Structure formats: structure tokens, C-alpha cells
PDB file of C-alpha atoms in Angstrom:
ATOM      1  CA  MET A   8     109.381 118.132 128.382  1.00  0.00           C
ATOM      2  CA  PRO A   9     110.054 114.999 126.282  1.00  0.00           C
ATOM      3  CA  ARG A  10     113.166 114.924 124.128  1.00  0.00           C
ATOM      4  CA  HIS A  11     112.588 115.438 120.449  1.00  0.00           C
ATOM      5  CA  LEU A  12     115.201 113.730 118.289  1.00  0.00           C
ATOM      6  CA  LEU A  13     115.053 114.674 114.637  1.00  0.00           C
ATOM      7  CA  THR A  14     115.415 112.554 111.529  1.00  0.00           C
ATOM      8  CA  ASP A  15     118.366 113.352 109.296  1.00  0.00           C
ATOM      9  CA  PHE A  16     116.151 115.208 106.844  1.00  0.00           C
ATOM     10  CA  GLU A  17     114.426 117.231 109.559  1.00  0.00           C
ATOM     11  CA  LEU A  18     117.824 118.108 110.978  1.00  0.00           C
ATOM     12  CA  MET A  19     119.035 119.272 107.555  1.00  0.00           C
ATOM     13  CA  ILE A  20     115.878 121.345 107.070  1.00  0.00           C
ATOM     14  CA  LEU A  21     116.243 123.074 110.431  1.00  0.00           C
ATOM     15  CA  LEU A  22     119.965 123.738 109.929  1.00  0.00           C
ATOM     16  CA  ALA A  23     119.365 125.086 106.421  1.00  0.00           C
ATOM     17  CA  THR A  24     116.553 127.304 107.719  1.00  0.00           C
ATOM     18  CA  LEU A  25     118.879 128.683 110.383  1.00  0.00           C
ATOM     19  CA  ARG A  26     121.655 129.243 107.828  1.00  0.00           C
ATOM     20  CA  VAL A  27     119.376 131.058 105.387  1.00  0.00           C
ATOM     21  CA  GLY A  28     118.008 133.307 108.118  1.00  0.00           C
ATOM     22  CA  ASP A  29     115.087 135.696 107.773  1.00  0.00           C
ATOM     23  CA  SER A  30     114.457 135.025 104.094  1.00  0.00           C
ATOM     24  CA  ALA A  31     114.025 131.274 104.532  1.00  0.00           C
ATOM     25  CA  TYR A  32     111.337 129.874 102.278  1.00  0.00           C
ATOM     26  CA  GLY A  33     111.123 126.677 100.210  1.00  0.00           C
ATOM     27  CA  VAL A  34     113.594 127.458  97.432  1.00  0.00           C
ATOM     28  CA  PRO A  35     116.508 128.863  99.477  1.00  0.00           C
ATOM     29  CA  ILE A  36     116.132 126.079 102.010  1.00  0.00           C
ATOM     30  CA  ALA A  37     116.250 123.418  99.272  1.00  0.00           C
ATOM     31  CA  THR A  38     119.175 125.226  97.608  1.00  0.00           C
ATOM     32  CA  GLU A  39     121.091 125.450 100.868  1.00  0.00           C
ATOM     33  CA  ILE A  40     120.625 121.734 101.524  1.00  0.00           C
ATOM     34  CA  GLY A  41     121.899 120.985  98.020  1.00  0.00           C
ATOM     35  CA  ARG A  42     124.799 123.462  98.117  1.00  0.00           C
ATOM     36  CA  THR A  43     126.068 122.880 101.636  1.00  0.00           C
ATOM     37  CA  GLY A  44     124.670 119.483 102.493  1.00  0.00           C
ATOM     38  CA  GLY A  45     125.272 117.924  99.092  1.00  0.00           C
ATOM     39  CA  ARG A  46     121.786 116.445  98.915  1.00  0.00           C
ATOM     40  CA  ARG A  47     119.352 117.186  96.112  1.00  0.00           C
ATOM     41  CA  VAL A  48     115.842 117.527  97.458  1.00  0.00           C
ATOM     42  CA  VAL A  49     112.387 117.949  95.984  1.00  0.00           C
ATOM     43  CA  VAL A  50     110.804 121.263  96.978  1.00  0.00           C
ATOM     44  CA  ALA A  51     107.572 119.477  97.934  1.00  0.00           C
ATOM     45  CA  ALA A  52     109.527 117.284 100.354  1.00  0.00           C
ATOM     46  CA  VAL A  53     110.893 120.410 102.007  1.00  0.00           C
ATOM     47  CA  TYR A  54     107.360 121.741 102.477  1.00  0.00           C
ATOM     48  CA  ALA A  55     106.099 118.386 103.758  1.00  0.00           C
ATOM     49  CA  ALA A  56     108.874 118.302 106.357  1.00  0.00           C
ATOM     50  CA  LEU A  57     108.358 121.951 107.307  1.00  0.00           C
ATOM     51  CA  ASP A  58     104.609 121.348 107.761  1.00  0.00           C
ATOM     52  CA  ARG A  59     105.404 118.459 110.085  1.00  0.00           C
ATOM     53  CA  LEU A  60     107.951 120.535 111.995  1.00  0.00           C
ATOM     54  CA  GLU A  61     105.442 123.373 112.326  1.00  0.00           C
ATOM     55  CA  ARG A  62     102.818 120.999 113.722  1.00  0.00           C
ATOM     56  CA  ASN A  63     105.413 119.915 116.292  1.00  0.00           C
ATOM     57  CA  GLY A  64     106.161 123.534 117.169  1.00  0.00           C
ATOM     58  CA  LEU A  65     109.744 123.458 115.909  1.00  0.00           C
ATOM     59  CA  VAL A  66     109.223 126.134 113.238  1.00  0.00           C
ATOM     60  CA  THR A  67     106.746 128.923 112.635  1.00  0.00           C
ATOM     61  CA  SER A  68     105.739 130.424 109.313  1.00  0.00           C
ATOM     62  CA  ASN A  69     104.231 133.585 107.919  1.00  0.00           C
ATOM     63  CA  VAL A  70     103.079 134.443 104.418  1.00  0.00           C
ATOM     64  CA  GLY A  71     104.764 137.321 102.575  1.00  0.00           C
ATOM     65  CA  GLU A  72     103.612 139.524  99.736  1.00  0.00           C
ATOM     66  CA  PRO A  73     102.831 138.093  96.266  1.00  0.00           C
ATOM     67  CA  THR A  74     105.505 138.831  93.664  1.00  0.00           C
ATOM     68  CA  PRO A  75     105.228 138.886  89.840  1.00  0.00           C
ATOM     69  CA  GLU A  76     108.172 136.533  89.228  1.00  0.00           C
ATOM     70  CA  ARG A  77     106.263 133.892  91.173  1.00  0.00           C
ATOM     71  CA  GLY A  78     103.110 134.302  89.123  1.00  0.00           C
ATOM     72  CA  GLY A  79     101.564 136.534  91.769  1.00  0.00           C
ATOM     73  CA  ARG A  80     101.938 133.969  94.509  1.00  0.00           C
ATOM     74  CA  ALA A  81     103.183 134.720  97.976  1.00  0.00           C
ATOM     75  CA  LYS A  82     106.197 133.249  99.712  1.00  0.00           C
ATOM     76  CA  ARG A  83     105.901 131.407 102.989  1.00  0.00           C
ATOM     77  CA  PHE A  84     108.764 132.320 105.293  1.00  0.00           C
ATOM     78  CA  PHE A  85     109.878 129.951 108.045  1.00  0.00           C
ATOM     79  CA  GLN A  86     111.601 130.627 111.351  1.00  0.00           C
ATOM     80  CA  VAL A  87     113.030 128.086 113.771  1.00  0.00           C
ATOM     81  CA  THR A  88     111.510 128.345 117.247  1.00  0.00           C
ATOM     82  CA  PRO A  89     113.503 128.040 120.491  1.00  0.00           C
ATOM     83  CA  GLN A  90     112.016 124.557 120.792  1.00  0.00           C
ATOM     84  CA  GLY A  91     113.407 123.775 117.318  1.00  0.00           C
ATOM     85  CA  ILE A  92     116.870 124.974 118.294  1.00  0.00           C
ATOM     86  CA  ARG A  93     116.681 122.820 121.409  1.00  0.00           C
ATOM     87  CA  ALA A  94     115.730 119.812 119.264  1.00  0.00           C
ATOM     88  CA  VAL A  95     118.719 120.446 116.963  1.00  0.00           C
ATOM     89  CA  LYS A  96     121.080 120.583 119.936  1.00  0.00           C
ATOM     90  CA  GLU A  97     119.621 117.436 121.482  1.00  0.00           C
ATOM     91  CA  THR A  98     119.958 115.569 118.198  1.00  0.00           C
ATOM     92  CA  GLN A  99     123.537 116.783 117.826  1.00  0.00           C
ATOM     93  CA  ARG A 100     124.361 115.611 121.365  1.00  0.00           C
ATOM     94  CA  ALA A 101     122.836 112.195 120.674  1.00  0.00           C
ATOM     95  CA  LEU A 102     124.729 111.795 117.404  1.00  0.00           C
ATOM     96  CA  VAL A 103     128.043 112.909 118.897  1.00  0.00           C
ATOM     97  CA  ALA A 104     127.563 110.502 121.809  1.00  0.00           C
ATOM     98  CA  LEU A 105     126.958 107.667 119.362  1.00  0.00           C
ATOM     99  CA  TRP A 106     129.994 108.725 117.344  1.00  0.00           C
ATOM    100  CA  LYS A 107     132.413 108.508 120.260  1.00  0.00           C
ATOM    101  CA  GLY A 108     134.424 105.383 120.923  1.00  0.00           C
ATOM    102  CA  ILE A 109     134.029 103.745 117.530  1.00  0.00           C
ATOM    103  CA  PRO A 110     137.497 102.675 116.320  1.00  0.00           C
ATOM    104  CA  GLU A 111     136.394 102.383 112.704  1.00  0.00           C
ATOM    105  CA  LEU A 112     135.461 106.061 112.624  1.00  0.00           C
ATOM    106  CA  LYS A 113     138.737 107.373 114.025  1.00  0.00           C
ATOM    107  CA  GLY A 114     141.507 108.748 111.861  1.00  0.00           C
ATOM    108  CA  GLY A 115     141.471 110.007 108.272  1.00  0.00           C
ATOM    109  CA  ASN A 116     139.146 109.407 105.388  1.00  0.00           C
ATOM    110  CA  VAL A 117     138.140 105.861 104.578  1.00  0.00           C
TER     111      VAL A 117
ATOM    112  CA  MET B   4     112.303 116.990  77.152  1.00  0.00           C
ATOM    113  CA  THR B   5     112.063 120.332  75.401  1.00  0.00           C
ATOM    114  CA  ARG B   6     111.115 123.581  77.051  1.00  0.00           C
ATOM    115  CA  GLY B   7     107.884 123.493  74.993  1.00  0.00           C
ATOM    116  CA  MET B   8     106.728 120.674  77.231  1.00  0.00           C
ATOM    117  CA  SER B   9     106.468 123.174  80.047  1.00  0.00           C
ATOM    118  CA  ALA B  10     103.117 124.592  78.846  1.00  0.00           C
ATOM    119  CA  PRO B  11     100.999 121.668  80.113  1.00  0.00           C
ATOM    120  CA  ALA B  12     103.046 121.564  83.290  1.00  0.00           C
ATOM    121  CA  LEU B  13     102.391 125.239  83.943  1.00  0.00           C
ATOM    122  CA  TRP B  14      98.704 124.743  83.095  1.00  0.00           C
ATOM    123  CA  LEU B  15      98.489 121.919  85.635  1.00  0.00           C
ATOM    124  CA  LEU B  16     100.388 123.955  88.187  1.00  0.00           C
ATOM    125  CA  GLY B  17      97.996 126.849  87.634  1.00  0.00           C
ATOM    126  CA  HIS B  18      95.057 124.587  88.395  1.00  0.00           C
ATOM    127  CA  LEU B  19      96.665 123.157  91.509  1.00  0.00           C
ATOM    128  CA  ALA B  20      98.201 126.382  92.794  1.00  0.00           C
ATOM    129  CA  HIS B  21      95.327 127.475  95.018  1.00  0.00           C
ATOM    130  CA  ARG B  22      95.863 124.390  97.170  1.00  0.00           C
ATOM    131  CA  ASN B  23      99.454 125.264  98.029  1.00  0.00           C
ATOM    132  CA  GLU B  24     100.339 128.731  96.776  1.00  0.00           C
ATOM    133  CA  PRO B  25     103.811 128.996  98.343  1.00  0.00           C
ATOM    134  CA  LEU B  26     104.924 125.722  96.746  1.00  0.00           C
ATOM    135  CA  ALA B  27     103.412 126.623  93.361  1.00  0.00           C
ATOM    136  CA  GLY B  28     105.103 130.028  93.542  1.00  0.00           C
ATOM    137  CA  ASP B  29     108.441 128.422  94.380  1.00  0.00           C
ATOM    138  CA  LEU B  30     108.211 126.089  91.389  1.00  0.00           C
ATOM    139  CA  VAL B  31     107.275 128.930  89.017  1.00  0.00           C
ATOM    140  CA  GLU B  32     110.085 131.099  90.382  1.00  0.00           C
ATOM    141  CA  GLN B  33     112.639 128.344  89.944  1.00  0.00           C
ATOM    142  CA  PHE B  34     111.408 127.391  86.480  1.00  0.00           C
ATOM    143  CA  ARG B  35     111.501 130.987  85.261  1.00  0.00           C
ATOM    144  CA  GLY B  36     114.975 131.267  86.731  1.00  0.00           C
ATOM    145  CA  ARG B  37     116.991 128.461  85.251  1.00  0.00           C
ATOM    146  CA  ARG B  38     115.234 125.135  85.598  1.00  0.00           C
ATOM    147  CA  SER B  39     114.200 122.790  82.776  1.00  0.00           C
ATOM    148  CA  SER B  40     110.796 121.377  81.873  1.00  0.00           C
ATOM    149  CA  THR B  41     111.959 117.985  83.105  1.00  0.00           C
ATOM    150  CA  TRP B  42     112.729 119.492  86.487  1.00  0.00           C
ATOM    151  CA  LEU B  43     109.317 121.170  86.610  1.00  0.00           C
ATOM    152  CA  TRP B  44     107.467 117.976  85.692  1.00  0.00           C
ATOM    153  CA  ALA B  45     109.427 115.981  88.261  1.00  0.00           C
ATOM    154  CA  GLN B  46     108.651 118.522  90.968  1.00  0.00           C
ATOM    155  CA  ILE B  47     104.919 118.600  90.138  1.00  0.00           C
ATOM    156  CA  VAL B  48     104.592 114.811  89.999  1.00  0.00           C
ATOM    157  CA  CYS B  49     106.467 114.439  93.293  1.00  0.00           C
ATOM    158  CA  ALA B  50     104.334 117.141  94.906  1.00  0.00           C
ATOM    159  CA  ILE B  51     101.108 115.437  93.794  1.00  0.00           C
ATOM    160  CA  ALA B  52     102.351 112.019  94.931  1.00  0.00           C
ATOM    161  CA  MET B  53     103.361 113.470  98.313  1.00  0.00           C
ATOM    162  CA  GLY B  54      99.935 115.017  98.773  1.00  0.00           C
ATOM    163  CA  GLU B  55     101.196 118.601  98.767  1.00  0.00           C
ATOM    164  CA  PHE B  56      98.478 119.587  96.290  1.00  0.00           C
ATOM    165  CA  ARG B  57      95.827 117.522  98.048  1.00  0.00           C
ATOM    166  CA  HIS B  58      92.377 119.004  98.229  1.00  0.00           C
ATOM    167  CA  PRO B  59      91.038 118.688 101.767  1.00  0.00           C
ATOM    168  CA  ARG B  60      87.463 118.142 100.605  1.00  0.00           C
ATOM    169  CA  VAL B  61      88.161 115.326  98.179  1.00  0.00           C
ATOM    170  CA  PRO B  62      88.775 111.687  99.125  1.00  0.00           C
ATOM    171  CA  VAL B  63      92.457 110.819  99.210  1.00  0.00           C
ATOM    172  CA  ALA B  64      91.965 108.156  96.546  1.00  0.00           C
ATOM    173  CA  LEU B  65      90.935 110.840  94.056  1.00  0.00           C
ATOM    174  CA  ASN B  66      93.973 112.990  94.696  1.00  0.00           C
ATOM    175  CA  LEU B  67      96.099 111.377  92.096  1.00  0.00           C
ATOM    176  CA  THR B  68      95.968 112.675  88.551  1.00  0.00           C
ATOM    177  CA  PRO B  69      95.413 115.821  86.529  1.00  0.00           C
ATOM    178  CA  ILE B  70      91.704 114.975  86.596  1.00  0.00           C
ATOM    179  CA  ASP B  71      91.757 115.472  90.343  1.00  0.00           C
ATOM    180  CA  PRO B  72      91.338 119.288  90.297  1.00  0.00           C
ATOM    181  CA  ILE B  73      88.526 118.956  87.789  1.00  0.00           C
ATOM    182  CA  VAL B  74      86.785 116.363  89.953  1.00  0.00           C
ATOM    183  CA  ALA B  75      87.310 118.521  93.010  1.00  0.00           C
ATOM    184  CA  GLU B  76      85.866 121.633  91.429  1.00  0.00           C
ATOM    185  CA  TRP B  77      82.904 119.657  90.086  1.00  0.00           C
ATOM    186  CA  LEU B  78      82.169 118.167  93.479  1.00  0.00           C
ATOM    187  CA  ILE B  79      82.373 121.563  95.120  1.00  0.00           C
ATOM    188  CA  SER B  80      80.243 123.200  92.440  1.00  0.00           C
ATOM    189  CA  ARG B  81      77.609 120.516  93.078  1.00  0.00           C
ATOM    190  CA  ARG B  82      77.869 121.293  96.798  1.00  0.00           C
ATOM    191  CA  LEU B  83      78.893 117.726  97.432  1.00  0.00           C
ATOM    192  CA  THR B  84      81.228 117.286 100.339  1.00  0.00           C
ATOM    193  CA  PRO B  85      82.523 113.748 100.261  1.00  0.00           C
ATOM    194  CA  ARG B  86      83.886 112.356 103.463  1.00  0.00           C
ATOM    195  CA  ARG B  87      87.645 112.270 103.447  1.00  0.00           C
ATOM    196  CA  VAL B  88      88.956 108.730 103.382  1.00  0.00           C
ATOM    197  CA  ASN B  89      91.920 107.786 105.492  1.00  0.00           C
ATOM    198  CA  LEU B  90      93.653 104.933 103.749  1.00  0.00           C
ATOM    199  CA  SER B  91      96.163 104.619 106.581  1.00  0.00           C
ATOM    200  CA  SER B  92      98.950 105.098 104.101  1.00  0.00           C
ATOM    201  CA  PRO B  93     102.493 104.300 105.226  1.00  0.00           C
ATOM    202  CA  GLY B  94     103.774 107.775 104.414  1.00  0.00           C
ATOM    203  CA  GLU B  95     102.240 111.029 105.441  1.00  0.00           C
ATOM    204  CA  GLY B  96     100.253 112.579 102.629  1.00  0.00           C
ATOM    205  CA  VAL B  97     100.590 109.636 100.269  1.00  0.00           C
ATOM    206  CA  GLY B  98      97.464 109.454  98.155  1.00  0.00           C
ATOM    207  CA  GLY B  99      95.809 106.647  96.222  1.00  0.00           C
ATOM    208  CA  LEU B 100      98.310 106.742  93.381  1.00  0.00           C
ATOM    209  CA  GLY B 101     101.140 106.674  95.874  1.00  0.00           C
ATOM    210  CA  LEU B 102      99.720 103.545  97.489  1.00  0.00           C
ATOM    211  CA  MET B 103      99.217 101.848  94.130  1.00  0.00           C
ATOM    212  CA  MET B 104     102.757 102.724  93.061  1.00  0.00           C
ATOM    213  CA  LEU B 105     104.076 101.444  96.381  1.00  0.00           C
ATOM    214  CA  GLY B 106     102.206  98.166  95.927  1.00  0.00           C
ATOM    215  CA  PHE B 107     103.498  97.817  92.376  1.00  0.00           C
ATOM    216  CA  LEU B 108     107.080  98.571  93.387  1.00  0.00           C
ATOM    217  CA  LEU B 109     106.943  96.121  96.285  1.00  0.00           C
ATOM    218  CA  SER B 110     105.539  93.413  94.021  1.00  0.00           C
ATOM    219  CA  THR B 111     108.274  93.857  91.444  1.00  0.00           C
ATOM    220  CA  VAL B 112     111.304  94.659  93.593  1.00  0.00           C
ATOM    221  CA  VAL B 113     110.761  92.747  96.850  1.00  0.00           C
ATOM    222  CA  PRO B 114     107.733  90.471  96.451  1.00  0.00           C
ATOM    223  CA  ASP B 115     108.670  88.624  99.652  1.00  0.00           C
ATOM    224  CA  VAL B 116     107.565  91.661 101.638  1.00  0.00           C
ATOM    225  CA  TRP B 117     103.959  90.623 101.060  1.00  0.00           C
ATOM    226  CA  TRP B 118     104.571  87.811 103.565  1.00  0.00           C
ATOM    227  CA  PHE B 119     105.034  90.514 106.176  1.00  0.00           C
ATOM    228  CA  VAL B 120     101.832  92.192 105.019  1.00  0.00           C
ATOM    229  CA  MET B 121      99.981  88.894 105.310  1.00  0.00           C
ATOM    230  CA  GLY B 122     101.561  88.357 108.718  1.00  0.00           C
ATOM    231  CA  GLY B 123     100.328  91.775 109.804  1.00  0.00           C
ATOM    232  CA  ILE B 124      96.806  90.995 108.660  1.00  0.00           C
ATOM    233  CA  VAL B 125      96.824  87.643 110.485  1.00  0.00           C
ATOM    234  CA  CYS B 126      98.160  89.291 113.641  1.00  0.00           C
ATOM    235  CA  GLY B 127      95.514  92.000 113.369  1.00  0.00           C
ATOM    236  CA  VAL B 128      92.727  89.448 113.040  1.00  0.00           C
ATOM    237  CA  ALA B 129      94.139  87.462 115.969  1.00  0.00           C
ATOM    238  CA  LEU B 130      94.340  90.589 118.130  1.00  0.00           C
ATOM    239  CA  GLY B 131      90.803  91.603 117.176  1.00  0.00           C
ATOM    240  CA  THR B 132      89.509  88.127 118.016  1.00  0.00           C
ATOM    241  CA  MET B 133      91.308  88.173 121.352  1.00  0.00           C
ATOM    242  CA  LEU B 134      89.880  91.585 122.206  1.00  0.00           C
ATOM    243  CA  ALA B 135      86.413  90.446 121.189  1.00  0.00           C
ATOM    244  CA  PHE B 136      86.678  87.442 123.499  1.00  0.00           C
ATOM    245  CA  ARG B 137      87.906  89.626 126.328  1.00  0.00           C
ATOM    246  CA  ARG B 138      85.071  92.079 125.724  1.00  0.00           C
ATOM    247  CA  ARG B 139      82.529  89.338 126.317  1.00  0.00           C
ATOM    248  CA  HIS B 140      83.591  89.331 129.957  1.00  0.00           C
ATOM    249  CA  GLN B 141      83.419  93.118 130.308  1.00  0.00           C
ATOM    250  CA  PRO B 142      80.226  94.788 131.572  1.00  0.00           C
ATOM    251  CA  MET B 143      78.470  96.624 128.743  1.00  0.00           C
ATOM    252  CA  ALA B 144      76.957 100.077 129.022  1.00  0.00           C
ATOM    253  CA  THR B 145      73.238 100.186 129.587  1.00  0.00           C
ATOM    254  CA  ASP B 146      72.578 101.533 126.083  1.00  0.00           C
ATOM    255  CA  GLY B 147      74.419  98.627 124.479  1.00  0.00           C
ATOM    256  CA  ARG B 148      77.137 100.843 122.951  1.00  0.00           C
ATOM    257  CA  ILE B 149      80.854 100.527 123.533  1.00  0.00           C
ATOM    258  CA  HIS B 150      82.131 103.584 125.345  1.00  0.00           C
ATOM    259  CA  THR B 151      85.610 105.044 125.358  1.00  0.00           C
ATOM    260  CA  GLY B 152      86.270 103.873 128.875  1.00  0.00           C
ATOM    261  CA  GLN B 153      85.365 100.322 127.996  1.00  0.00           C
ATOM    262  CA  LEU B 154      87.630 100.377 124.970  1.00  0.00           C
ATOM    263  CA  ARG B 155      90.447 101.700 127.119  1.00  0.00           C
ATOM    264  CA  ASP B 156      89.879  98.946 129.637  1.00  0.00           C
ATOM    265  CA  LEU B 157      90.384  96.339 126.926  1.00  0.00           C
ATOM    266  CA  PHE B 158      93.956  97.489 126.460  1.00  0.00           C
ATOM    267  CA  VAL B 159      94.851  97.704 130.154  1.00  0.00           C
TER     268      VAL B 159
END
């Protein structure tokens, strides 16, 4: 199976989806990226990335029940697939390998 | 921007919602929670520009403004099914407005980038010419059409 290295945004989306857990849909994922990752994101960008990840088999989605506070519109819940988890780990390994042995990045804060 | 400005935004969102219900629901939920009209407008404009409210039966070039849903519904009501146009946009889901904005931004911020665009066009023409010359030496199918296998052979 070919290696699938993720972009930084895809990696953030997958990690946020894993952190949120079973109730992961657009808003909590975007909120988690902003709260933990310190990056403000547009909700549409989250959906665009999740659509791409779903096409690549890294996440799956299912539609929930419509709720009144959403104007009667359903949520779309996302789950990371085993292939997605593998892609996260591979990306982490690649980044850590690149990190090692760089003198400028050793020590305290710059 | 005052909260009163949210009415047209919600109207627009209501018209676009059937194309991406989860996203529309998320925006409504957030807006009713604590978000401002400015936030809602920004989210809707970004979503349209990113093609998240794109109608699959309308040419990409028409997926750009608030008139888009009206055009789409009219076309569908007339049972017209226009062929979807692939503009080979640089970003996934970027519609006609996105391309125009990109062109405008490039022209104003980094006009020199157009040299690369021109270079790409010249290279494309050169490659096409080269392939055409090579094709002259390839055996054609008996019906005169170019078949997949022949096209593949050109790149080998």
C-alpha cells in the first residue's frame, strides 16, 4: 500500500476529529482546531478537507437527525478510519525524522 | 456590521442549504449560539468561493453569486441540464468567481507571475506540437479515430 503523507491542515483535521470523538462534526472539529491548535479555520474549509479525506478513505461519515437549533438540518458525523490513523502515524514519523539533527531547533524557545 | 445584516445572510443560506445541509446547519447553529453577522457573512462567502454550495447540475462559472441558486432552479425547472464545465481551476472546488479573484489578486500583488503562466502556455503548445509530430509516425486506427492505446503510446 502506498504511503499517504498528509498536509498540515489534513493532519490537524484528523487529529481534531480523533480528539472530539464520536460527536465529531464540522463545528466541534473547527472549534478544536482553534482551541487546541491555535488556528482559526473557516467551517467550509473543514468540510472541503473532510470530503477529500473521505474520498481517500481516511474518514467515513454518517448523517444524524435534524435538530431545531440548526434550522431542521442534520449533522454529518465523521470518524477516522484505520487507514486514516495509519496516515497520521506515517506523517508523524516523517515529520519527526525531519526534525531530528537540526541544531537550530534544539534547546529552548527561539 | 450590525446583527440586522444577518437577515439577508440567513435568506441566502436558506436558498443554498439544500446543496450542503450539514454545513448550512453548522453555520446556523453557530450563528444562533454566539457568532456575529460579520462572521456569518464571511463563512457564507468563503463557502461559496470554495464551491461548498456548488450545484452539480450548473456550470462552475455560474456558481458564484447570490443569483446562482436562482439560475440553477430556473434551469432545472426548464428541464435544462447544462454540461458541467471543468475550468481546471488551481484549487479544488474553486468556481468562476474564485478564478477571477485569483487572477485579479495575482495581477495586483505579484504581476510577474503571469510570466510563468505564459511560460506554461508556451510549453503546453510546444508539447502539443511535439506530440502531433510524433503522432504522424504512429499507425492510425482503421476508423480514423485516435484510440486510448494510441494516446498512451505517445507518452511512452
